[in-house]
Coordinates of C-alpha atoms in Angstrom, one line a residue:
M1 CA 116.2 -213.0 8.7
K2 CA 113.8 -211.2 6.7
V3 CA 113.2 -207.2 8.0
A4 CA 111.0 -204.6 7.6
L5 CA 112.6 -201.3 6.8
V6 CA 109.5 -198.8 7.2
S7 CA 109.1 -195.3 6.5
A8 CA 106.5 -193.7 8.3
F9 CA 106.1 -191.1 5.4
L10 CA 103.7 -190.7 3.2
E11 CA 105.1 -189.4 -0.5
D12 CA 103.7 -185.9 -0.1
E13 CA 106.0 -185.5 3.3
V14 CA 108.9 -186.0 0.9
Y15 CA 108.8 -186.1 -2.5
E16 CA 106.6 -183.2 -4.7
N17 CA 105.3 -186.6 -6.7
R18 CA 102.8 -189.3 -5.7
L19 CA 104.7 -192.6 -5.7
N20 CA 103.3 -193.8 -8.9
D21 CA 105.0 -196.7 -10.8
E22 CA 107.0 -194.2 -13.2
F23 CA 108.0 -192.2 -10.4
M24 CA 108.9 -195.2 -8.5
E25 CA 110.9 -197.2 -11.0
K26 CA 112.8 -193.6 -12.3
V27 CA 113.4 -191.6 -8.8
I28 CA 113.0 -194.3 -6.0
C29 CA 114.6 -197.1 -7.5
N30 CA 117.4 -195.5 -8.7
E31 CA 118.8 -193.5 -5.5
D32 CA 121.0 -193.5 -3.0
H33 CA 119.0 -192.5 0.0
F34 CA 119.9 -193.8 3.2
Y35 CA 117.0 -196.1 3.5
H36 CA 118.8 -197.9 0.4
R37 CA 122.0 -197.6 2.0
I38 CA 120.9 -199.4 5.0
A39 CA 119.4 -202.2 2.9
K40 CA 122.5 -202.6 1.5
S41 CA 124.3 -203.0 4.5
L42 CA 122.1 -205.7 6.2
T43 CA 122.2 -207.4 2.6
Q44 CA 125.8 -207.7 2.8
N45 CA 125.4 -209.3 6.3
G46 CA 123.4 -212.0 5.1
I47 CA 119.8 -210.4 6.0
E48 CA 117.1 -210.0 3.6
P49 CA 115.8 -206.2 4.2
V50 CA 112.4 -204.8 2.1
V51 CA 111.9 -201.7 2.2
H52 CA 108.5 -199.9 2.7
Y53 CA 107.2 -197.3 1.0
L54 CA 103.5 -195.7 2.0
S55 CA 101.3 -194.1 -0.3
Q56 CA 97.9 -193.0 -1.6
E57 CA 98.4 -195.0 -4.7
K58 CA 95.5 -197.9 -4.2
E59 CA 98.0 -200.7 -5.9
T60 CA 100.2 -202.7 -3.5
K61 CA 103.3 -202.7 -6.1
R62 CA 106.8 -204.4 -5.7
F63 CA 110.3 -203.2 -7.2
I64 CA 113.5 -204.1 -7.2
H65 CA 116.3 -200.7 -6.3
K66 CA 119.9 -201.1 -8.1
Y67 CA 121.4 -202.7 -5.0
G68 CA 119.1 -205.1 -5.3
H69 CA 116.9 -205.6 -2.3
E70 CA 113.0 -205.4 -2.6
I71 CA 110.7 -202.3 -2.5
I72 CA 107.1 -202.4 -1.6
R73 CA 104.7 -199.5 -2.4
I74 CA 102.2 -200.0 0.5
P75 CA 98.6 -198.0 0.3
V76 CA 97.1 -196.0 3.1
K77 CA 93.9 -194.7 4.2
K78 CA 93.7 -190.9 5.1
Y79 CA 90.6 -189.8 6.6
P80 CA 90.5 -185.5 7.8
F81 CA 90.2 -184.9 11.1
I82 CA 90.2 -181.4 12.8
H83 CA 93.2 -179.9 11.0
E84 CA 95.2 -182.8 10.5
S85 CA 94.0 -186.1 8.5
I86 CA 94.2 -189.9 10.2
V87 CA 96.5 -192.0 8.2
Y88 CA 96.8 -195.4 8.6
S89 CA 97.2 -198.9 6.6
P90 CA 95.8 -202.3 7.5
E91 CA 97.8 -203.4 4.7
L92 CA 101.4 -202.7 6.0
I93 CA 100.3 -204.6 9.3
K94 CA 99.2 -207.7 7.3
N95 CA 102.3 -207.6 5.2
I96 CA 104.2 -207.2 8.1
Q97 CA 102.8 -209.9 10.3
N98 CA 103.3 -212.6 7.7
D99 CA 106.4 -212.3 5.9
F100 CA 108.8 -210.3 8.5
D101 CA 111.0 -211.0 11.9
I102 CA 112.1 -207.9 12.3
C103 CA 110.1 -204.2 12.1
N104 CA 112.4 -201.7 11.8
F105 CA 111.6 -197.9 11.0
V106 CA 114.0 -196.6 9.6
S107 CA 111.9 -192.8 8.9
G108 CA 113.0 -190.3 11.9
Y109 CA 110.7 -187.5 12.2
Y110 CA 107.1 -189.2 12.8
V111 CA 108.4 -188.3 16.2
K112 CA 107.1 -184.1 15.3
Y113 CA 104.1 -185.4 12.6
K114 CA 100.8 -186.0 13.2
I115 CA 99.0 -187.8 16.4
P116 CA 97.9 -190.4 15.9
D117 CA 100.7 -190.8 12.8
M118 CA 101.5 -194.5 11.2
F119 CA 104.2 -194.9 13.4
D120 CA 101.8 -194.5 16.9
Y121 CA 99.3 -197.3 14.7
T122 CA 101.9 -199.3 13.7
V123 CA 103.5 -199.8 16.8
S124 CA 100.3 -200.1 18.3
K125 CA 98.9 -203.4 16.3
L126 CA 102.7 -205.2 16.4
H127 CA 103.5 -204.4 19.9
K128 CA 104.1 -208.2 21.6
K129 CA 104.0 -209.4 18.0
M130 CA 107.7 -209.1 16.6
P131 CA 110.4 -206.9 17.9
I132 CA 110.0 -203.3 16.5
I133 CA 112.6 -200.5 16.3
A134 CA 112.1 -197.1 16.1
R135 CA 114.2 -194.5 14.8
W136 CA 114.6 -190.8 16.7
A137 CA 116.3 -188.3 14.3
G138 CA 114.6 -184.9 15.5
G139 CA 116.1 -184.3 19.4
N140 CA 114.1 -181.1 19.4
H141 CA 110.9 -182.2 21.9
K142 CA 109.3 -178.3 22.3
W143 CA 106.9 -178.3 19.8
L144 CA 104.8 -181.3 21.6
L145 CA 101.5 -180.3 22.9
P146 CA 101.4 -182.3 26.4
I147 CA 99.2 -185.0 25.0
R148 CA 101.2 -185.2 22.0
K149 CA 104.2 -186.1 24.6
E150 CA 102.3 -188.9 25.9
I151 CA 101.2 -190.3 23.0
K152 CA 104.9 -190.5 21.4
K153 CA 106.0 -191.7 24.9
T154 CA 103.7 -194.8 25.0
S155 CA 104.7 -195.6 21.2
L156 CA 108.8 -195.1 21.8
K157 CA 108.3 -197.2 25.1
K158 CA 106.6 -200.4 23.5
C159 CA 109.4 -200.6 20.6
D160 CA 111.8 -202.3 21.5
K161 CA 115.4 -200.8 20.5
I162 CA 115.7 -196.9 19.2
I163 CA 118.0 -195.8 17.1
C164 CA 119.4 -192.1 17.5
S165 CA 123.0 -190.3 16.6
G166 CA 124.1 -187.8 19.2
Q167 CA 124.0 -187.0 22.9
E168 CA 121.3 -184.4 23.1
E169 CA 118.7 -187.3 21.6
I170 CA 120.4 -189.9 23.8
K171 CA 119.8 -187.2 26.8
N172 CA 116.0 -186.1 25.4
L173 CA 114.6 -189.8 25.4
E174 CA 116.1 -190.8 28.8
N175 CA 114.8 -187.6 30.4
I176 CA 111.6 -186.6 28.4
F177 CA 110.0 -189.8 27.6
Q178 CA 111.7 -192.2 30.0
I179 CA 113.4 -194.3 27.8
P180 CA 116.1 -196.3 29.7
N181 CA 119.4 -196.6 28.0
K182 CA 119.8 -200.4 27.5
K183 CA 116.9 -200.0 24.9
I184 CA 119.0 -197.0 23.2
L185 CA 121.6 -197.9 19.9
E186 CA 123.8 -195.1 19.2
I187 CA 124.9 -195.6 15.6
M188 CA 125.0 -193.4 12.3
N189 CA 123.6 -194.2 8.6
P190 CA 126.3 -195.6 6.7
I191 CA 127.8 -193.8 4.0
D192 CA 129.9 -195.3 1.0
M193 CA 133.6 -195.2 1.6
T194 CA 134.5 -196.2 -2.2
V195 CA 132.1 -193.5 -3.4
F196 CA 132.9 -190.5 -0.6
K197 CA 136.7 -190.1 -0.4
F198 CA 139.4 -187.7 -0.8
R199 CA 140.2 -186.9 -4.6
E200 CA 142.4 -183.9 -5.6
K201 CA 141.1 -180.6 -6.8
Q202 CA 141.7 -181.5 -10.1
I203 CA 140.2 -184.7 -10.5
A204 CA 137.0 -183.0 -10.1
S205 CA 137.8 -180.6 -11.9
N206 CA 138.1 -182.6 -15.0
K207 CA 135.1 -185.0 -13.8
L208 CA 132.5 -181.8 -13.8
R209 CA 134.4 -179.8 -15.9
L210 CA 134.6 -176.9 -13.3
D211 CA 137.3 -174.3 -13.5
V212 CA 139.6 -175.4 -10.7
N213 CA 140.7 -171.9 -9.5
Y214 CA 137.3 -170.7 -8.1
E215 CA 136.5 -171.6 -4.5
Y216 CA 133.0 -173.2 -4.6
L217 CA 130.4 -173.3 -1.5
L218 CA 128.5 -176.0 -1.1
Y219 CA 125.0 -176.6 -0.5
V220 CA 123.6 -180.8 -0.7
G221 CA 119.8 -181.2 0.1
R222 CA 116.4 -180.3 -0.1
F223 CA 115.4 -176.6 -1.0
A224 CA 112.8 -176.0 1.9
K225 CA 112.1 -174.3 4.5
K226 CA 114.3 -174.7 7.4
K227 CA 116.7 -175.6 5.6
G228 CA 118.7 -171.7 5.9
I229 CA 119.2 -171.8 2.1
E230 CA 117.6 -168.9 2.4
Q231 CA 119.5 -167.7 4.7
I232 CA 123.0 -169.4 2.8
L233 CA 121.9 -167.5 -0.5
Q234 CA 121.7 -164.0 1.3
V235 CA 125.2 -164.0 2.9
F236 CA 126.6 -166.0 -0.6
K237 CA 125.3 -162.9 -2.3
K238 CA 126.8 -160.2 0.2
L239 CA 130.5 -162.6 -0.2
N240 CA 130.3 -162.6 -4.0
N241 CA 130.2 -158.7 -3.9
N242 CA 133.8 -158.6 -2.7
D243 CA 134.7 -161.7 -4.3
T244 CA 134.5 -162.0 -8.3
N245 CA 136.8 -165.9 -7.1
L246 CA 133.6 -166.7 -5.1
K247 CA 130.5 -169.1 -6.8
I248 CA 128.4 -171.9 -5.3
I249 CA 126.6 -175.0 -5.9
L250 CA 123.5 -176.0 -4.3
I251 CA 122.5 -179.7 -5.1
G252 CA 119.3 -181.2 -4.6
D253 CA 116.0 -180.1 -5.9
G254 CA 112.6 -178.9 -3.9
P255 CA 109.6 -176.4 -3.5
L256 CA 112.0 -173.5 -3.2
L257 CA 113.1 -174.3 -6.9
D258 CA 111.2 -171.6 -8.5
Q259 CA 112.2 -169.3 -5.8
I260 CA 116.2 -169.6 -6.2
K261 CA 115.6 -169.3 -9.2
N262 CA 113.9 -165.9 -9.4
F263 CA 116.5 -164.8 -6.4
I264 CA 119.4 -165.7 -8.9
K265 CA 117.8 -163.8 -11.8
E266 CA 117.0 -160.7 -9.3
N267 CA 120.5 -160.7 -8.1
H268 CA 122.4 -161.1 -11.5
L269 CA 124.2 -164.1 -10.6
E270 CA 123.9 -166.8 -13.4
N271 CA 127.5 -166.9 -13.8
D272 CA 128.3 -167.4 -10.0
V273 CA 125.5 -170.5 -9.1
I274 CA 125.4 -173.3 -10.3
L275 CA 122.1 -175.9 -10.3
P276 CA 123.3 -179.5 -11.0
G277 CA 119.7 -181.2 -10.2
R278 CA 119.2 -183.9 -8.4
L279 CA 122.1 -186.7 -8.5
T280 CA 123.2 -189.7 -7.8
H281 CA 125.8 -190.1 -5.3
E282 CA 128.6 -191.0 -8.2
I283 CA 128.4 -188.0 -9.4
T284 CA 128.0 -186.0 -6.0
C285 CA 130.9 -187.1 -4.3
Y286 CA 133.0 -185.1 -7.4
Y287 CA 131.7 -181.9 -5.9
Y288 CA 132.4 -182.9 -2.5
N289 CA 136.2 -182.8 -4.1
I290 CA 136.2 -179.8 -6.0
S291 CA 134.6 -177.7 -3.3
S292 CA 135.7 -175.4 -0.5
V293 CA 133.5 -176.1 2.5
L294 CA 129.7 -177.7 3.2
L295 CA 126.9 -175.5 4.1
N296 CA 124.5 -177.1 6.5
I297 CA 122.8 -174.8 8.6
P298 CA 119.2 -176.1 9.4
P299 CA 117.9 -173.9 12.3
L300 CA 116.6 -177.5 14.2
S301 CA 117.8 -180.8 14.9
G302 CA 117.3 -183.6 13.4
G303 CA 120.4 -185.8 13.6
L304 CA 123.1 -185.9 12.3
A305 CA 122.8 -185.5 8.6
N306 CA 124.1 -187.9 6.0
V307 CA 125.7 -184.8 4.2
I308 CA 127.8 -183.6 6.9
I309 CA 128.9 -187.5 7.1
E310 CA 129.9 -187.8 3.4
A311 CA 132.2 -184.0 4.1
I312 CA 133.8 -185.9 7.0
A313 CA 134.7 -189.0 4.6
S314 CA 135.7 -186.3 1.4
K315 CA 138.3 -184.3 3.8
L316 CA 136.2 -181.4 2.9
P317 CA 136.0 -178.9 5.8
I318 CA 131.6 -177.9 7.3
I319 CA 130.1 -175.1 8.4
A320 CA 127.2 -176.6 10.5
T321 CA 124.4 -175.0 13.2
N322 CA 125.1 -175.8 16.9
V323 CA 122.5 -178.4 17.2
G324 CA 121.7 -181.7 17.8
A325 CA 124.6 -184.3 16.7
S326 CA 126.0 -182.4 14.9
K327 CA 128.4 -180.9 17.8
D328 CA 129.6 -184.5 19.0
Y329 CA 131.1 -184.7 14.9
V330 CA 132.0 -181.0 13.5
G331 CA 133.9 -178.6 15.1
K332 CA 137.6 -177.1 15.6
K333 CA 138.3 -179.5 18.6
F334 CA 138.2 -182.1 15.5
N335 CA 139.9 -179.5 12.6
N336 CA 136.6 -180.1 10.4
G337 CA 135.2 -177.2 10.3
I338 CA 132.8 -174.6 12.4
L339 CA 129.6 -174.2 14.4
I340 CA 127.5 -171.5 14.6
N341 CA 124.7 -170.1 16.1
S342 CA 120.9 -171.0 14.5
I343 CA 120.5 -169.2 11.0
N344 CA 123.4 -166.3 11.8
E345 CA 123.7 -164.9 8.5
L346 CA 126.6 -163.1 10.5
E347 CA 128.8 -165.6 11.9
L348 CA 128.0 -167.8 8.8
E349 CA 129.8 -164.9 7.1
K350 CA 132.9 -165.1 8.8
A351 CA 132.9 -169.1 9.1
I352 CA 133.2 -168.9 5.4
I353 CA 135.5 -166.1 5.3
E354 CA 138.0 -168.1 8.4
I355 CA 138.0 -171.6 6.0
I356 CA 138.7 -170.3 2.4
G357 CA 141.7 -168.9 4.4
D358 CA 143.0 -171.4 6.0
R359 CA 141.8 -174.4 4.4
K360 CA 144.2 -176.7 5.4
K361 CA 143.1 -176.4 9.0
Y362 CA 140.1 -177.8 8.7
K363 CA 140.4 -181.2 6.3
N364 CA 141.2 -183.3 9.2
S365 CA 139.5 -186.6 8.6
N366 CA 139.5 -188.7 11.8
E367 CA 139.4 -192.9 10.8
N368 CA 138.5 -194.1 13.6
M369 CA 135.4 -191.8 13.4
L370 CA 135.2 -193.1 10.0
K371 CA 134.9 -196.4 10.2
K372 CA 131.4 -195.7 12.2
F373 CA 129.8 -195.0 9.2
T374 CA 131.1 -198.0 7.1
F375 CA 128.3 -200.4 5.4
D376 CA 130.6 -203.3 7.7
F377 CA 130.7 -201.2 10.8
F378 CA 126.2 -199.7 10.3
G379 CA 125.5 -204.1 9.0
E380 CA 127.0 -205.9 11.4
T381 CA 125.8 -203.9 14.2
L382 CA 122.4 -204.1 13.7
K383 CA 122.9 -208.1 12.6
Q384 CA 123.7 -208.4 16.3
T385 CA 121.3 -206.0 18.0
Y386 CA 118.5 -208.0 15.8
M387 CA 120.0 -211.3 16.8
E388 CA 119.5 -210.0 20.8
L389 CA 116.2 -209.4 20.5
L390 CA 115.3 -212.5 18.5
N391 CA 117.0 -214.1 20.8
K392 CA 115.0 -212.7 24.0

């Protein structure tokens, strides 16, 4: 069985770089993005996945990821239209129709981007020609104008299965887009449990050469608007004035990097903010082990963040916003963290103080929950889904 794993994003919606050959080989082929973890889980179950990236580069080109699966960079056509460009790719349709059994969209945020976008275009071309699986990640539907909502509803209804995470997203699919429950599959992105796991803080300290005596706050992700990183820095600055034993680690990169560096310099935090850059999972996992709490406070729902799954596996307490699937997996009832209201700096400050004051209380790791995040569980579930769709 051969499956096309398709990203509906152009590079400028995800990366600051064009997907030229050098960037593909140095970054894309070596990153641990969940697209490639999905591919790895399928490979382990005897399925041949190929990850498709859309690009304004003019040449279709094939690459090999470090996990062993193939990546194809597909050129798109882009035409200005009112305030949004129309994007489509006959090359993508031709490639999928000729070589694949199933089209599985792995990007989930297409539901709140351009209308019509690559998702709508691809679904319209492949409908009834092969099974199509969509991914809904971003349960907030309020940004959709009526005409946009109808276009999305039409596209989603044409899909044979829609993957999502969390009860809020399931309810939105059922109630807002009238998707029958039998078409919805709740499943989380897989992570490598041999990488993200509990380790003693001293082991991580030795690996990273960081002082074990400090309390470290941790942020992992894009340095971008609507991620909550600006509020995190403001709260850290306030706490740091009263607690010299506190530091913060910011892992990642993005458009706010220069702004963050200026904030650090202006507030004389050079010795208190650690910026390791963009890291592989083999290194990132140790930062989870040395830290006291993970901060993940985006104001909008985006499914269940991968960093939350990684923190749960590492037994690292979490502070998350009370949106989307986070509330189904994080909170005091799970003994693994605290939920706060969106972009509430006072609640964030209080939550940090509470967790640092009693970390053991929030280090519970539910083994049944962790099974849902494994490569085996994800791959077996998708394989069964594929077989059911192909045999209909």
